[in-house]
Short mmCIF file of N, CA and C in Angstrom, two decimals:
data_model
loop_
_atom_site.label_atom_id
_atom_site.label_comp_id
_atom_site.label_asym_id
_atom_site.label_seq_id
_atom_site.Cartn_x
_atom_site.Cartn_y
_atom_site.Cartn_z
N UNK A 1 64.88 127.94 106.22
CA UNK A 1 65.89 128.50 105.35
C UNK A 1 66.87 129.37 106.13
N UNK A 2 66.36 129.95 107.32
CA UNK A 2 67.09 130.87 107.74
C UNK A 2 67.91 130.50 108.81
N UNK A 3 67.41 128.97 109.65
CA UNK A 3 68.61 128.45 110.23
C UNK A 3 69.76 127.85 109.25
N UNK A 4 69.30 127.13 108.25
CA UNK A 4 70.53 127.11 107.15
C UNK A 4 71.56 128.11 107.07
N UNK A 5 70.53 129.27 106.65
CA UNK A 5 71.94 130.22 106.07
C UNK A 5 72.91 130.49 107.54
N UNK A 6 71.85 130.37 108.80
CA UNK A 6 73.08 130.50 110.07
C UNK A 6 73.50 129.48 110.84
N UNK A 7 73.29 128.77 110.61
CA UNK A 7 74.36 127.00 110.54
C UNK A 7 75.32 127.30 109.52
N UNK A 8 75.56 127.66 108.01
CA UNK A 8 76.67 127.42 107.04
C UNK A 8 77.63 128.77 107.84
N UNK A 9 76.80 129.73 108.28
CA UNK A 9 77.48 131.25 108.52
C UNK A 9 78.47 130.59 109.94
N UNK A 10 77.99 129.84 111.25
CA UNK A 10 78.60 129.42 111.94
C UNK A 10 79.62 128.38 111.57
N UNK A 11 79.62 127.40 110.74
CA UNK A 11 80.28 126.84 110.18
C UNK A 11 81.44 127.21 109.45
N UNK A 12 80.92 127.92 108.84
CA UNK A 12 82.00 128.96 107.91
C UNK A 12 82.85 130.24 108.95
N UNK A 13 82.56 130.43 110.03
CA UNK A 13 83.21 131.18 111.14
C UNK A 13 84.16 129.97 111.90
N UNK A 14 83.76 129.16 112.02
CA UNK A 14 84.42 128.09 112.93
C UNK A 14 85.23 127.37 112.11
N UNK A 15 85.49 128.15 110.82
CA UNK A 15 86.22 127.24 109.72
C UNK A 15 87.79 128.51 109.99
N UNK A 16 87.03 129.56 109.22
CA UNK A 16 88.11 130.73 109.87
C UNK A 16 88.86 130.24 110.95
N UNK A 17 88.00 130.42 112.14
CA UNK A 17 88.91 130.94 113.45
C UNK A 17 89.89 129.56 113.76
N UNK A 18 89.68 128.85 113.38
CA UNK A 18 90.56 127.48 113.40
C UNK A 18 91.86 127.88 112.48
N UNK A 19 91.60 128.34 111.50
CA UNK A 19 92.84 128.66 110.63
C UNK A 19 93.38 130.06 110.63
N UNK A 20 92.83 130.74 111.73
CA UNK A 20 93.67 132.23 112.21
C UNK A 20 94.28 131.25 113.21
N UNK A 21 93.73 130.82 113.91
CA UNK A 21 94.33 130.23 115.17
C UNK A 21 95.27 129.25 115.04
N UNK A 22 95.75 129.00 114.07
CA UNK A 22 96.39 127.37 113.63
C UNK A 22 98.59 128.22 113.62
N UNK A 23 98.74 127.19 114.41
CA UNK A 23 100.35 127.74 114.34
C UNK A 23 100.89 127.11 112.95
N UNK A 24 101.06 127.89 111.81
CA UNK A 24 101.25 127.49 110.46
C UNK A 24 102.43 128.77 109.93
N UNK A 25 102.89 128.13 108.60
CA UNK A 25 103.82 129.16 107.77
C UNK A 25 104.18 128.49 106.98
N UNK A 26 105.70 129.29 106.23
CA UNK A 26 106.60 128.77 105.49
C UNK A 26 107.86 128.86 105.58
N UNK A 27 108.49 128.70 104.74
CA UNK A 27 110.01 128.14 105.17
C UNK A 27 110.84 127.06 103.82
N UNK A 28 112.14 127.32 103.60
CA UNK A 28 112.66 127.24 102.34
C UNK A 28 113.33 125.75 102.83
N UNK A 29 113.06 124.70 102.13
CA UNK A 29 113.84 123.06 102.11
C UNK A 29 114.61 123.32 100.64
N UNK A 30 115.85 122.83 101.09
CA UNK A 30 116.80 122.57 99.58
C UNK A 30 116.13 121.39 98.36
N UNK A 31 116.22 122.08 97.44
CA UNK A 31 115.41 121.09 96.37
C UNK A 31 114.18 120.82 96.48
N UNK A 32 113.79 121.13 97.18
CA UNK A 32 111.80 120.95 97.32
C UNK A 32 111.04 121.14 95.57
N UNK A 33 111.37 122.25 95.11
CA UNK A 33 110.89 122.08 94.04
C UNK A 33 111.31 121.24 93.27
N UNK A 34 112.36 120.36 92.78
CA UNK A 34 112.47 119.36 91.98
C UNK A 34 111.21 118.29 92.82
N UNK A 35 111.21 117.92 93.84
CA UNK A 35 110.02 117.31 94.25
C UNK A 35 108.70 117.67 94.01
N UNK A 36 108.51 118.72 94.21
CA UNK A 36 107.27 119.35 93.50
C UNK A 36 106.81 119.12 92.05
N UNK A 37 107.36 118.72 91.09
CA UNK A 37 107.84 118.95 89.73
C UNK A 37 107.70 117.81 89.50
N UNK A 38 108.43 116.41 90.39
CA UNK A 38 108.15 114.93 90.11
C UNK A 38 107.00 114.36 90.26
N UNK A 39 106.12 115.06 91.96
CA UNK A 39 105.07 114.72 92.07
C UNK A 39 104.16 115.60 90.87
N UNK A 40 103.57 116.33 89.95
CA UNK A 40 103.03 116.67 89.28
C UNK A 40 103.63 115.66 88.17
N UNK A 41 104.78 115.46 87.36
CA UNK A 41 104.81 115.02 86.65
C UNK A 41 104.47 113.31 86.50
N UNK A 42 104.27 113.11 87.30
CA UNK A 42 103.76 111.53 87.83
C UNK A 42 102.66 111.85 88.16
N UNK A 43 100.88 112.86 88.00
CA UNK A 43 100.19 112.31 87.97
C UNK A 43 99.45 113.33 89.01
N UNK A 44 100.24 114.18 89.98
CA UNK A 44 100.03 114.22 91.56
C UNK A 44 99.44 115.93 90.40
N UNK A 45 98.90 116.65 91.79
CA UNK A 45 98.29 118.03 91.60
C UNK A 45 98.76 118.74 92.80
N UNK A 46 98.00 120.02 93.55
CA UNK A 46 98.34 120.86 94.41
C UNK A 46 97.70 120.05 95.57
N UNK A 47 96.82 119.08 95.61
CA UNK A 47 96.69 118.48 96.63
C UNK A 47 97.64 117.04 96.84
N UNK A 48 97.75 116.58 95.93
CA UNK A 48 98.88 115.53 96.18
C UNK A 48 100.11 116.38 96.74
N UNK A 49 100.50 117.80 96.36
CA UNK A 49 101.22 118.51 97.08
C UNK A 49 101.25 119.17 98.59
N UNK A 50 100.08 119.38 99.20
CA UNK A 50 99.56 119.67 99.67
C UNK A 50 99.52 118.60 101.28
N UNK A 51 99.41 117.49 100.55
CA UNK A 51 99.31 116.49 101.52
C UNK A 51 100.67 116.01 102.05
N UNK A 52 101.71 115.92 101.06
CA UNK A 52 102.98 115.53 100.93
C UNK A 52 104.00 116.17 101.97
N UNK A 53 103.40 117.44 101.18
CA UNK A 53 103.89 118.52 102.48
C UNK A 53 103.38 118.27 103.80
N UNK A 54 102.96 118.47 104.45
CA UNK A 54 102.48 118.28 105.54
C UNK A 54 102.49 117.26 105.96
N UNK A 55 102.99 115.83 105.35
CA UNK A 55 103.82 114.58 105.75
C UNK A 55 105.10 114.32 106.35
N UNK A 56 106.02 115.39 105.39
CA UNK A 56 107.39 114.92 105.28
C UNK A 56 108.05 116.29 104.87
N UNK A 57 108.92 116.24 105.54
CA UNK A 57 109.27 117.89 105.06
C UNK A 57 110.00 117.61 103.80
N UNK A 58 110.83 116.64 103.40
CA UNK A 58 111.15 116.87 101.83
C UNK A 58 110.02 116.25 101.05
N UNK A 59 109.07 116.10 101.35
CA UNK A 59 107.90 115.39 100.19
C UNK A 59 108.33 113.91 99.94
N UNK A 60 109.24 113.06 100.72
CA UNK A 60 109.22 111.72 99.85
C UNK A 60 108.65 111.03 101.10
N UNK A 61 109.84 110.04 101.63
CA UNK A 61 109.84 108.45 102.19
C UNK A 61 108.93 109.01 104.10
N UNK A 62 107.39 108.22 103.92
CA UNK A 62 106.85 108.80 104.56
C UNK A 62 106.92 107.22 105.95
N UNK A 63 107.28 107.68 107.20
CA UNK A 63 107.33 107.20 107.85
C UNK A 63 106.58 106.06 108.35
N UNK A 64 106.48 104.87 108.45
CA UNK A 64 105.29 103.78 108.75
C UNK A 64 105.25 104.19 110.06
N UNK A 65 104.09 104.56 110.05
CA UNK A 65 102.79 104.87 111.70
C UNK A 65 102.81 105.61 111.80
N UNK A 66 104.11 106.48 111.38
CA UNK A 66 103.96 108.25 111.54
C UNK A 66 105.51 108.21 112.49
N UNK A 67 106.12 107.02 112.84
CA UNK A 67 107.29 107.21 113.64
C UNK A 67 106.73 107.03 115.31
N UNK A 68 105.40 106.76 115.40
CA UNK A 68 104.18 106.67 116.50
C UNK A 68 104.75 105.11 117.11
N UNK A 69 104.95 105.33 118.36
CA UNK A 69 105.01 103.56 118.95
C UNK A 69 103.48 103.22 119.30
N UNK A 70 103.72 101.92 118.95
CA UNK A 70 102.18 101.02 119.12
C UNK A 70 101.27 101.76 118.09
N UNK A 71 101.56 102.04 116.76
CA UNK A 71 100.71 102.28 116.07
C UNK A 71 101.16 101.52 114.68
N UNK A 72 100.30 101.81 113.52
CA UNK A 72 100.45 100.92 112.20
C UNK A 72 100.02 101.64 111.08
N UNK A 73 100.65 100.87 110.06
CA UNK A 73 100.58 101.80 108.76
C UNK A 73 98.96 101.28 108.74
N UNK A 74 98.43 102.09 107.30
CA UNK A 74 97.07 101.77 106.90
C UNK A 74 97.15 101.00 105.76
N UNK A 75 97.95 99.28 106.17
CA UNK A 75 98.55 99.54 104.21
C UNK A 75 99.03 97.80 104.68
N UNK A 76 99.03 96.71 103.78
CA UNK A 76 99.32 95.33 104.03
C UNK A 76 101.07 95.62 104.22
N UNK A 77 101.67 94.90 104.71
CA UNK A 77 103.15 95.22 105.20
C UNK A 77 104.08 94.71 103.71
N UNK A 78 103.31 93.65 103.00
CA UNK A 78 104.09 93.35 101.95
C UNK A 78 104.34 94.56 100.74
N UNK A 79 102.93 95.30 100.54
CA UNK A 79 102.77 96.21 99.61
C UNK A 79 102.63 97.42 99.56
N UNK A 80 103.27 98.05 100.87
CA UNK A 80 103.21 99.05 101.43
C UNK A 80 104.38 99.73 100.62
N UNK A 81 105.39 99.41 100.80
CA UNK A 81 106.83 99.75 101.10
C UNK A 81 107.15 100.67 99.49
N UNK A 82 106.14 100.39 98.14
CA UNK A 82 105.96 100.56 97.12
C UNK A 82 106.04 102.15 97.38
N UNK A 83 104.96 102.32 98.31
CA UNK A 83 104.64 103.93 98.26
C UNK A 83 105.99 104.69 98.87
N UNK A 84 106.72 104.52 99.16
CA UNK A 84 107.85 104.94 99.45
C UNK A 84 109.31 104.67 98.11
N UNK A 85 108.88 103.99 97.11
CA UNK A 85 109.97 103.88 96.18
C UNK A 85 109.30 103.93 94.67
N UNK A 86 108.35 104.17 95.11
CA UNK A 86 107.19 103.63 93.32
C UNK A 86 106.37 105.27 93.48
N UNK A 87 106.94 106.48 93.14
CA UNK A 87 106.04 107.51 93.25
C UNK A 87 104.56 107.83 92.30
N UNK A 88 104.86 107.31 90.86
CA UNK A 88 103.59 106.81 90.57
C UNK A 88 102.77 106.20 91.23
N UNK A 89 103.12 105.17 91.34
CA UNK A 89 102.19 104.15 92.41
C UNK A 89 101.23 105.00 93.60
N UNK A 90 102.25 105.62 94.16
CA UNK A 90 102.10 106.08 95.48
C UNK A 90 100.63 107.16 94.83
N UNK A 91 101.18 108.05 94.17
CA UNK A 91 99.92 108.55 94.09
C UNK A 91 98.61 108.43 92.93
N UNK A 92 98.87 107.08 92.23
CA UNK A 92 97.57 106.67 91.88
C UNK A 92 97.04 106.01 93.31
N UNK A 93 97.65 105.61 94.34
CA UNK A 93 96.81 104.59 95.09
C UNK A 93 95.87 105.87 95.70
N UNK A 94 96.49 106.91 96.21
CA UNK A 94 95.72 107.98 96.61
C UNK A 94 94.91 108.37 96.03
N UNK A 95 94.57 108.15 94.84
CA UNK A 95 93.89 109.12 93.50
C UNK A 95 92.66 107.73 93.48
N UNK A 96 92.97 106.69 93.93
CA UNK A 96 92.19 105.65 93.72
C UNK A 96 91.10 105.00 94.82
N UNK A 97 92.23 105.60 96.32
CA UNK A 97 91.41 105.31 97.22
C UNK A 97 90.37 106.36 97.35
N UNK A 98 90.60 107.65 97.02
CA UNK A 98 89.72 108.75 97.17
C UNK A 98 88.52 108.46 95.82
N UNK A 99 88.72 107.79 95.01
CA UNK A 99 87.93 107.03 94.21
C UNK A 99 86.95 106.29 94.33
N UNK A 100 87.32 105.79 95.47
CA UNK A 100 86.94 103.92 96.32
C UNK A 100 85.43 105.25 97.10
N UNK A 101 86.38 105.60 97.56
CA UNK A 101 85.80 106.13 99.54
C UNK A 101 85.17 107.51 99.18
N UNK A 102 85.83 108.48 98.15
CA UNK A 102 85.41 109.66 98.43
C UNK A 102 85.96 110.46 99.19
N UNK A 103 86.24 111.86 98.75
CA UNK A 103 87.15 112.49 99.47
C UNK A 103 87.29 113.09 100.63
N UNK A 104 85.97 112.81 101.49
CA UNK A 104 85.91 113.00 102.69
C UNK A 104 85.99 111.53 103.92
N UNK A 105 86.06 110.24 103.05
CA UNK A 105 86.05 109.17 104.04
C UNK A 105 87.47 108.82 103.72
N UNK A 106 88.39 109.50 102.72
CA UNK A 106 89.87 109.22 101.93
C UNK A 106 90.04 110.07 102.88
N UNK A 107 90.42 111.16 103.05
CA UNK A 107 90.91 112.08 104.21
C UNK A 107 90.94 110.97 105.79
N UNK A 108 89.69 110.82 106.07
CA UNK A 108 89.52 110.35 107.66
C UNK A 108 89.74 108.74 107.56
N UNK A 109 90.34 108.26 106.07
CA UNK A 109 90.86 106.69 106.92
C UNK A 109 92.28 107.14 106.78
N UNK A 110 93.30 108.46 106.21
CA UNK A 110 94.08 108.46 105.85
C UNK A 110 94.44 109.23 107.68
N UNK A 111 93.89 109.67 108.16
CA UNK A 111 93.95 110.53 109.45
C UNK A 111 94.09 109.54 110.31
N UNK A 112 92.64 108.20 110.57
CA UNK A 112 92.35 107.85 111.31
C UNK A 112 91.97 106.29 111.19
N UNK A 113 92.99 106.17 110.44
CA UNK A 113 92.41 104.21 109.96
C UNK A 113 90.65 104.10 109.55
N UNK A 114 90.96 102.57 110.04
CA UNK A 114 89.32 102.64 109.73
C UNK A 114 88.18 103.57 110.69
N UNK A 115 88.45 103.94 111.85
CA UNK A 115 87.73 104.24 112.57
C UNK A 115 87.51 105.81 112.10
N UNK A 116 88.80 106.49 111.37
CA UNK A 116 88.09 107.44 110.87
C UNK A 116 86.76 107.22 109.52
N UNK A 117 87.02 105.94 108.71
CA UNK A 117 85.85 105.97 107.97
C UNK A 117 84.91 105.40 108.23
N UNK A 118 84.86 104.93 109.75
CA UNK A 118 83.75 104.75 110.12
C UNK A 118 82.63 106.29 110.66
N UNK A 119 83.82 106.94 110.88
CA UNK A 119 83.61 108.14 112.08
C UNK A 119 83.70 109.56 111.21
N UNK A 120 83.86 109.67 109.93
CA UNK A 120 84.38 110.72 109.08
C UNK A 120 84.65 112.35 109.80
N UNK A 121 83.44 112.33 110.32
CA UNK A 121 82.73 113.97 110.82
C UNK A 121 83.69 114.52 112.06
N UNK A 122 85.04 114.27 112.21
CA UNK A 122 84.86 114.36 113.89
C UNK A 122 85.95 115.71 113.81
N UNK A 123 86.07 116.47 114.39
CA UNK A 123 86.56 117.58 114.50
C UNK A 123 87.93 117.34 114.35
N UNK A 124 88.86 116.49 115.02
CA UNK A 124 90.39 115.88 114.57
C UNK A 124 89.96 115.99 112.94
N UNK A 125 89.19 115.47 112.47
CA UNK A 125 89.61 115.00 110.80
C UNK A 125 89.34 116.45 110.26
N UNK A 126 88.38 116.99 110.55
CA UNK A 126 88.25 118.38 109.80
C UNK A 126 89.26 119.12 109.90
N UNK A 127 89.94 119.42 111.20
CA UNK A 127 90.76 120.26 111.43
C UNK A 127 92.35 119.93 110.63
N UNK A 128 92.36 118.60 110.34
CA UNK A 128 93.40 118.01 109.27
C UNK A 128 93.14 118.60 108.10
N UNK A 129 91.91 118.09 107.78
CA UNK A 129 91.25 118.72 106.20
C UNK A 129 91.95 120.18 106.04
N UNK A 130 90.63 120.97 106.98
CA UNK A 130 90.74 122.26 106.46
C UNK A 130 91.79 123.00 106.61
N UNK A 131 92.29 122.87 107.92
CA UNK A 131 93.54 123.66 108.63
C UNK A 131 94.59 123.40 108.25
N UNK A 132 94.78 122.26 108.03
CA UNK A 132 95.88 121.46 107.56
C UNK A 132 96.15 121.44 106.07
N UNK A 133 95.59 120.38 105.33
CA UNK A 133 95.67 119.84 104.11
C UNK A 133 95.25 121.03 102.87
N UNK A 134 94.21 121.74 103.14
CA UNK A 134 93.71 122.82 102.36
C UNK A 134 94.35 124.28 103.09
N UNK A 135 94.73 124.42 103.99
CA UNK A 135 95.58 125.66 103.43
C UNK A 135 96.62 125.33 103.47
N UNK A 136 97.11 124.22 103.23
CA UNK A 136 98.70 124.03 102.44
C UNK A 136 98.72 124.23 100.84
N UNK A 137 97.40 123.70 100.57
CA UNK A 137 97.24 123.55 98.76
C UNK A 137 96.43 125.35 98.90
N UNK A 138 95.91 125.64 99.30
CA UNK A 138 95.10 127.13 98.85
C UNK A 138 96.48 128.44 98.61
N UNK A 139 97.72 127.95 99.70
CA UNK A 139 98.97 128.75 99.74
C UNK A 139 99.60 128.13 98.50
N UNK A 140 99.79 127.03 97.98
CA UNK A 140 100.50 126.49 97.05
C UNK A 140 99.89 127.36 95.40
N UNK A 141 98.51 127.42 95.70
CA UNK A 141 97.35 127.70 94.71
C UNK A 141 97.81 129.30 94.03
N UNK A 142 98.39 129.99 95.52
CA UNK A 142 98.12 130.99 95.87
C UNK A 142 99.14 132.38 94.76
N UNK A 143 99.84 131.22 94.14
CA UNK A 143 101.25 131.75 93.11
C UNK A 143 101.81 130.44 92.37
N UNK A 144 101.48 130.91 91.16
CA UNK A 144 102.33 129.69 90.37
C UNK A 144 103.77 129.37 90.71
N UNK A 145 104.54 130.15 91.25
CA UNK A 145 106.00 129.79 91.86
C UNK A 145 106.17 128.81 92.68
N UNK A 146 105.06 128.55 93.71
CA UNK A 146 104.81 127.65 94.77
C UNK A 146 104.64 126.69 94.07
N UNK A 147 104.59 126.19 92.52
CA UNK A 147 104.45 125.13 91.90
C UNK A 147 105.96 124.24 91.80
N UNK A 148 106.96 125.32 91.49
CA UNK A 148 108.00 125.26 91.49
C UNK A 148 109.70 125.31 92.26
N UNK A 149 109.13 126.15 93.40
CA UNK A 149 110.60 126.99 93.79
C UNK A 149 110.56 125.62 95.16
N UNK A 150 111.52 126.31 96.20
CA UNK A 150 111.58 125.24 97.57
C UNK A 150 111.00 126.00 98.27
N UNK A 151 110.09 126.66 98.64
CA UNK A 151 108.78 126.98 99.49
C UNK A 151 108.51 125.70 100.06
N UNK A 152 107.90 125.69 101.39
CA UNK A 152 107.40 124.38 102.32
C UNK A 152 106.54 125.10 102.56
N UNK A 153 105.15 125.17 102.82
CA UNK A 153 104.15 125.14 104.02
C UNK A 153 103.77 124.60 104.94
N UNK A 154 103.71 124.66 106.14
CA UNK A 154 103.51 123.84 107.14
C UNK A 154 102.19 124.41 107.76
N UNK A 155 101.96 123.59 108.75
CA UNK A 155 100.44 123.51 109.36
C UNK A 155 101.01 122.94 110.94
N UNK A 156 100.93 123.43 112.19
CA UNK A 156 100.64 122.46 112.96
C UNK A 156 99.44 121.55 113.23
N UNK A 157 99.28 120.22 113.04
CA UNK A 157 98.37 119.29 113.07
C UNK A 157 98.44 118.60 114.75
N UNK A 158 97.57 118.90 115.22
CA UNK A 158 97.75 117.96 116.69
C UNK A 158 97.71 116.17 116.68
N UNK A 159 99.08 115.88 117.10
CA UNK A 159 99.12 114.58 116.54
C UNK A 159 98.14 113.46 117.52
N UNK A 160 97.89 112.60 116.40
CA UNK A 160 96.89 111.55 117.74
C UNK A 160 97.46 110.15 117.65
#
């Protein structure tokens, strides 16, 4: 019992110091909140916000591969292109794959193709998760205004 409670206590320290240490903030985009406002009203929450952000600095048309040479979307090339013009769409497929997979193998194929859901656990994906993806939504959480106004949060994510 008592290595438990100091495994979660190290865990929970190494969760911190990653997110003191993380080069992150905010910063005002024109119209962000009408985006904010579409993605909720189509379906999305503070994590569909959350994620969006930390995609694209205006929240929409998200780059195939990431703008990465020699890399690829996670997505058939015919029916991809949806998630960039179909914002419903876009985030039931998210709401569906995290459905499929679960929200920890939805995170690491969304990080890392398949090899992240083969691989879920690996310190790249956590440090997306926690550092990244959740304190964008915990700051969003953090004031109902952030629901609304053009607030951005950012995260630096080390790209791979």
């Amino acid at each position: 019992m008592q290595l438990n409670i100091l495994s979660s206590l190290f865990v929970l320290f190494a969760i911190i110091t990653i997110v003191l240490a993380a080069d992150n903030g905010h910063y005002t985009v024109s119209d962000l909140g009408k985006r904010k406002q579409q993605i909720l009203k189509n379906g999305g929450a503070t994590l569909e916000l959350a994620i969006a952000m930390l995609e694209t600095e205006d929240m929409t048309n998200y780059v195939y591969g990431d703008g990465k040479t020699q890399d690829s979307a996670n997505f058939d090339y015919n029916k991809g292109a949806v998630l960039n013009t179909d914002l419903a769409k876009d985030i039931k497929s998210r709401q569906e794959s995290q459905a499929y997979f679960g929200l920890d193998k939805r995170f690491a194929g969304h990080r890392n193709g398949e090899t992240g859901i083969n691989n879920p656990n690996t310190q790249d994906i956590q440090n997306y998760k926690d550092a990244g993806v959740y304190w964008i939504k915990a700051q969003i959480e953090s004031d109902q205004k952030y629901l609304r106004d053009d607030t951005s949060f950012w995260v630096y994510v080390q790209p791979i």
